[in-house]
Tab-separated table of C-alpha atoms in Angstrom:
chain	number	residue	atom	x	y	z
A	1	UNK	CA	111.954	132.330	182.112
A	2	UNK	CA	114.996	132.135	184.398
A	3	UNK	CA	112.879	130.747	187.227
A	4	UNK	CA	111.436	128.142	184.868
A	5	UNK	CA	114.917	127.170	183.678
A	6	UNK	CA	116.093	126.880	187.266
A	7	UNK	CA	113.120	124.668	188.141
A	8	UNK	CA	113.862	122.389	185.170
A	9	UNK	CA	117.512	122.110	186.197
A	10	UNK	CA	116.545	121.176	189.744
A	11	UNK	CA	113.784	118.807	188.608
A	12	UNK	CA	116.112	116.775	186.414
A	13	UNK	CA	119.199	117.291	188.614
A	14	UNK	CA	121.134	118.614	185.636
A	15	UNK	CA	123.912	120.011	187.808
A	16	UNK	CA	125.030	116.395	188.222
A	17	UNK	CA	125.989	116.377	184.555
A	18	UNK	CA	128.980	118.583	185.353
A	19	UNK	CA	130.609	115.475	186.817
A	20	UNK	CA	130.220	113.763	183.444
A	21	UNK	CA	131.624	116.864	181.721
A	22	UNK	CA	134.690	116.711	183.977
A	23	UNK	CA	135.123	113.018	183.191
A	24	UNK	CA	134.936	113.805	179.456
A	25	UNK	CA	137.706	116.384	179.753
A	26	UNK	CA	139.870	113.992	181.746
A	27	UNK	CA	139.291	111.394	179.017
A	28	UNK	CA	140.321	113.928	176.352
A	29	UNK	CA	143.540	114.698	178.221
A	30	UNK	CA	144.282	110.987	178.653
A	31	UNK	CA	143.643	110.288	174.967
A	32	UNK	CA	145.915	113.110	173.841
A	33	UNK	CA	148.597	111.942	176.238
A	34	UNK	CA	148.424	108.424	174.821
A	35	UNK	CA	148.562	109.708	171.244
A	36	UNK	CA	151.597	111.826	172.103
A	37	UNK	CA	153.629	109.055	173.737
A	38	UNK	CA	152.699	106.450	171.114
A	39	UNK	CA	153.876	108.731	168.302
A	40	UNK	CA	157.039	109.681	170.207
A	41	UNK	CA	157.884	105.996	170.693
A	42	UNK	CA	157.316	105.453	166.967
A	43	UNK	CA	159.740	108.224	166.105
A	44	UNK	CA	157.037	110.529	164.727
A	45	UNK	CA	156.159	114.124	165.530
A	46	UNK	CA	152.930	113.825	167.575
A	47	UNK	CA	151.294	117.027	166.338
A	48	UNK	CA	152.511	118.877	163.245
A	49	UNK	CA	151.083	122.250	164.250
A	50	UNK	CA	148.806	123.975	166.726
A	51	UNK	CA	146.127	124.355	164.024
A	52	UNK	CA	146.106	120.596	163.442
A	53	UNK	CA	145.908	119.983	167.189
A	54	UNK	CA	143.108	122.529	167.595
A	55	UNK	CA	141.193	120.906	164.724
A	56	UNK	CA	141.448	117.488	166.395
A	57	UNK	CA	140.439	118.897	169.787
A	58	UNK	CA	137.471	120.717	168.270
A	59	UNK	CA	136.260	117.616	166.439
A	60	UNK	CA	136.369	115.450	169.570
A	61	UNK	CA	134.714	118.065	171.785
A	62	UNK	CA	131.947	118.879	169.293
A	63	UNK	CA	131.170	115.225	168.662
A	64	UNK	CA	131.007	114.440	172.375
A	65	UNK	CA	128.750	117.320	173.360
A	66	UNK	CA	126.450	117.052	170.344
A	67	UNK	CA	125.669	113.515	171.503
A	68	UNK	CA	125.558	114.703	175.118
A	69	UNK	CA	122.953	117.311	174.128
A	70	UNK	CA	120.754	114.635	172.549
A	71	UNK	CA	120.725	112.736	175.851
A	72	UNK	CA	119.506	115.900	177.588
A	73	UNK	CA	116.856	116.448	174.890
A	74	UNK	CA	115.586	112.934	175.539
A	75	UNK	CA	115.475	113.542	179.277
A	76	UNK	CA	113.891	117.007	179.147
A	77	UNK	CA	111.490	116.648	176.225
A	78	UNK	CA	111.153	113.267	174.502
A	79	UNK	CA	110.634	111.216	177.671
A	80	UNK	CA	108.176	113.799	178.997
A	81	UNK	CA	106.042	113.356	175.878
A	82	UNK	CA	106.485	109.582	175.796
A	83	UNK	CA	105.534	109.133	179.466
A	84	UNK	CA	102.730	111.701	179.203
A	85	UNK	CA	104.160	113.653	182.124
A	86	UNK	CA	104.137	116.676	179.809
A	87	UNK	CA	100.325	116.618	180.151
A	88	UNK	CA	100.617	117.565	183.788
A	89	UNK	CA	103.236	120.200	183.027
A	90	UNK	CA	100.951	121.828	180.465
A	91	UNK	CA	98.157	122.178	183.034
A	92	UNK	CA	100.240	124.767	184.882
A	93	UNK	CA	99.269	128.422	184.361
A	94	UNK	CA	102.315	128.892	182.128
A	95	UNK	CA	102.290	129.070	178.348
A	96	UNK	CA	103.417	125.883	176.638
A	97	UNK	CA	105.811	127.877	174.464
A	98	UNK	CA	107.546	129.189	177.543
A	99	UNK	CA	107.928	125.709	179.025
A	100	UNK	CA	109.441	124.180	175.881
A	101	UNK	CA	111.527	127.303	175.253
A	102	UNK	CA	113.060	126.912	178.717
A	103	UNK	CA	113.954	123.293	177.963
A	104	UNK	CA	115.510	124.159	174.594
A	105	UNK	CA	117.420	127.059	176.140
A	106	UNK	CA	118.945	124.659	178.662
A	107	UNK	CA	120.125	122.360	175.854
A	108	UNK	CA	121.515	125.263	173.795
A	109	UNK	CA	123.340	126.963	176.677
A	110	UNK	CA	124.657	123.668	178.093
A	111	UNK	CA	126.124	122.733	174.714
A	112	UNK	CA	127.555	126.183	174.007
A	113	UNK	CA	129.210	126.561	177.415
A	114	UNK	CA	130.716	123.078	177.460
A	115	UNK	CA	131.972	123.118	173.875
A	116	UNK	CA	133.568	126.530	174.394
A	117	UNK	CA	135.006	125.727	177.829
A	118	UNK	CA	136.360	122.294	176.886
A	119	UNK	CA	137.865	123.562	173.615
A	120	UNK	CA	139.620	126.499	175.262
A	121	UNK	CA	140.692	124.413	178.256
A	122	UNK	CA	142.290	121.706	176.107
A	123	UNK	CA	143.849	124.136	173.645
A	124	UNK	CA	145.207	126.180	176.557
A	125	UNK	CA	146.655	123.038	178.088
A	126	UNK	CA	148.351	122.113	174.827
A	127	UNK	CA	149.748	125.641	174.556
A	128	UNK	CA	151.191	125.517	178.084
A	129	UNK	CA	152.752	122.098	177.455
A	130	UNK	CA	154.236	123.353	174.189
A	131	UNK	CA	155.731	126.413	175.880
A	132	UNK	CA	157.503	124.170	178.382
A	133	UNK	CA	158.311	121.080	176.296
A	134	UNK	CA	158.151	122.265	172.665
A	135	UNK	CA	155.901	119.464	171.394
A	136	UNK	CA	154.615	121.405	168.354
A	137	UNK	CA	156.488	122.454	165.255
A	138	UNK	CA	156.370	126.148	164.416
A	139	UNK	CA	155.809	129.194	166.599
A	140	UNK	CA	152.378	130.181	167.884
A	141	UNK	CA	151.925	133.941	167.559
A	142	UNK	CA	149.372	136.182	169.266
A	143	UNK	CA	147.353	136.533	166.033
A	144	UNK	CA	147.075	132.723	165.894
A	145	UNK	CA	145.762	132.639	169.454
A	146	UNK	CA	143.152	135.322	168.688
A	147	UNK	CA	142.074	133.478	165.549
A	148	UNK	CA	141.642	130.244	167.485
A	149	UNK	CA	139.640	132.021	170.206
A	150	UNK	CA	137.255	133.404	167.586
A	151	UNK	CA	137.021	130.026	165.852
A	152	UNK	CA	136.278	128.276	169.149
A	153	UNK	CA	133.530	130.792	169.948
A	154	UNK	CA	131.881	130.500	166.515
A	155	UNK	CA	132.102	126.707	166.557
A	156	UNK	CA	130.512	126.600	170.014
A	157	UNK	CA	127.554	128.689	168.818
A	158	UNK	CA	127.167	126.562	165.676
A	159	UNK	CA	127.366	123.321	167.675
A	160	UNK	CA	124.759	124.577	170.149
A	161	UNK	CA	122.397	125.207	167.232
A	162	UNK	CA	123.218	121.884	165.581
A	163	UNK	CA	122.530	120.084	168.881
A	164	UNK	CA	118.824	120.914	168.438
A	165	UNK	CA	118.510	119.141	165.067
A	166	UNK	CA	118.038	115.642	166.607
A	167	UNK	CA	114.832	116.990	168.164
A	168	UNK	CA	113.288	116.782	164.674
A	169	UNK	CA	113.909	113.026	164.509
A	170	UNK	CA	113.056	112.346	168.139
A	171	UNK	CA	109.715	114.145	168.146
A	172	UNK	CA	108.505	112.326	165.031
A	173	UNK	CA	107.820	109.122	166.986
A	174	UNK	CA	108.658	110.379	170.482
A	175	UNK	CA	111.735	108.162	170.299
A	176	UNK	CA	114.792	108.529	172.518
A	177	UNK	CA	116.931	106.127	170.444
A	178	UNK	CA	116.097	108.037	167.225
A	179	UNK	CA	117.200	111.272	168.896
A	180	UNK	CA	120.523	109.870	170.054
A	181	UNK	CA	121.293	107.910	166.862
A	182	UNK	CA	120.608	110.965	164.702
A	183	UNK	CA	122.943	113.048	166.869
A	184	UNK	CA	125.682	110.427	166.481
A	185	UNK	CA	125.294	110.447	162.693
A	186	UNK	CA	125.268	114.258	162.504
A	187	UNK	CA	128.278	114.608	164.800
A	188	UNK	CA	130.246	111.904	162.983
A	189	UNK	CA	129.618	113.329	159.517
A	190	UNK	CA	130.447	116.900	160.517
A	191	UNK	CA	133.512	116.119	162.613
A	192	UNK	CA	135.223	113.289	160.742
A	193	UNK	CA	138.823	114.469	160.448
A	194	UNK	CA	141.201	114.065	157.542
A	195	UNK	CA	144.557	115.601	158.466
A	196	UNK	CA	143.335	118.929	159.874
A	197	UNK	CA	140.172	119.168	157.733
A	198	UNK	CA	136.556	118.628	158.791
A	199	UNK	CA	133.271	119.892	157.367
A	200	UNK	CA	133.387	122.402	160.221
A	201	UNK	CA	136.357	123.939	158.415
A	202	UNK	CA	133.922	125.176	155.759
A	203	UNK	CA	132.387	127.990	157.789
A	204	UNK	CA	129.118	128.020	155.801
A	205	UNK	CA	128.360	124.405	156.771
A	206	UNK	CA	128.269	124.690	160.595
A	207	UNK	CA	126.636	128.130	160.494
A	208	UNK	CA	123.903	126.950	158.108
A	209	UNK	CA	123.237	123.832	160.161
A	210	UNK	CA	123.328	125.873	163.374
A	211	UNK	CA	120.637	128.171	161.987
A	212	UNK	CA	118.681	125.127	160.848
A	213	UNK	CA	118.861	123.751	164.393
A	214	UNK	CA	117.485	127.026	165.757
A	215	UNK	CA	114.695	126.806	163.178
A	216	UNK	CA	113.912	123.272	164.395
A	217	UNK	CA	113.666	124.646	167.925
A	218	UNK	CA	111.330	127.415	166.750
A	219	UNK	CA	109.273	125.001	164.633
A	220	UNK	CA	108.794	122.648	167.592
A	221	UNK	CA	107.071	125.364	169.633
A	222	UNK	CA	105.464	127.398	166.826
A	223	UNK	CA	101.948	125.966	167.129
A	224	UNK	CA	102.286	124.167	170.424
A	225	UNK	CA	99.526	126.227	172.088
A	226	UNK	CA	97.008	124.947	169.524
A	227	UNK	CA	98.200	121.354	169.222
A	228	UNK	CA	96.647	118.444	171.059
A	229	UNK	CA	99.131	116.088	172.661
A	230	UNK	CA	99.430	112.770	170.875
């Protein structure tokens, strides 16, 4: 499986996406910087608390990488079916389930790693700035840091599962646009922020949808050995 994953990464040059990930994080930092200075100039407190800041960071990161994952799904799976290049791939002496499982694993791991890394990186940056410049109201205690670490980890797992849901819409008509549009809708609905509240704040929602995404991944390969390509 690892060899197959490595071959897929090399085939589609997925390591190049790390440049885009870096650009996303730079954009996040720039956006937060702009929000901070605009609010300061307006005489407002930029961020009321670390929890509110973490909620905003999480929403932006999850939205970005849920959509990012759909682009990878299109590249790895949808386009392969649409262009019929999957026919050639399935002639290899490797089980179809293993091939598609490798592709889905790439999407899941890519999303998990980047959501977790970007969330912790940005929250850590905010914490360091607050320590030096006191931009947040209140005091951040060690228990708050541990709680946010756990929340970031759970949200990354849930988002990785949710990132597979657009596969259901994309595979229906082998449509790249349907895959990406569905991911935008899902990400927007789940991560729309009101004060420091999103649907992700209700722990049952992201976990249920994450499990549903994993089910979609399983369902997509369940009978693939017996199915004719259409």
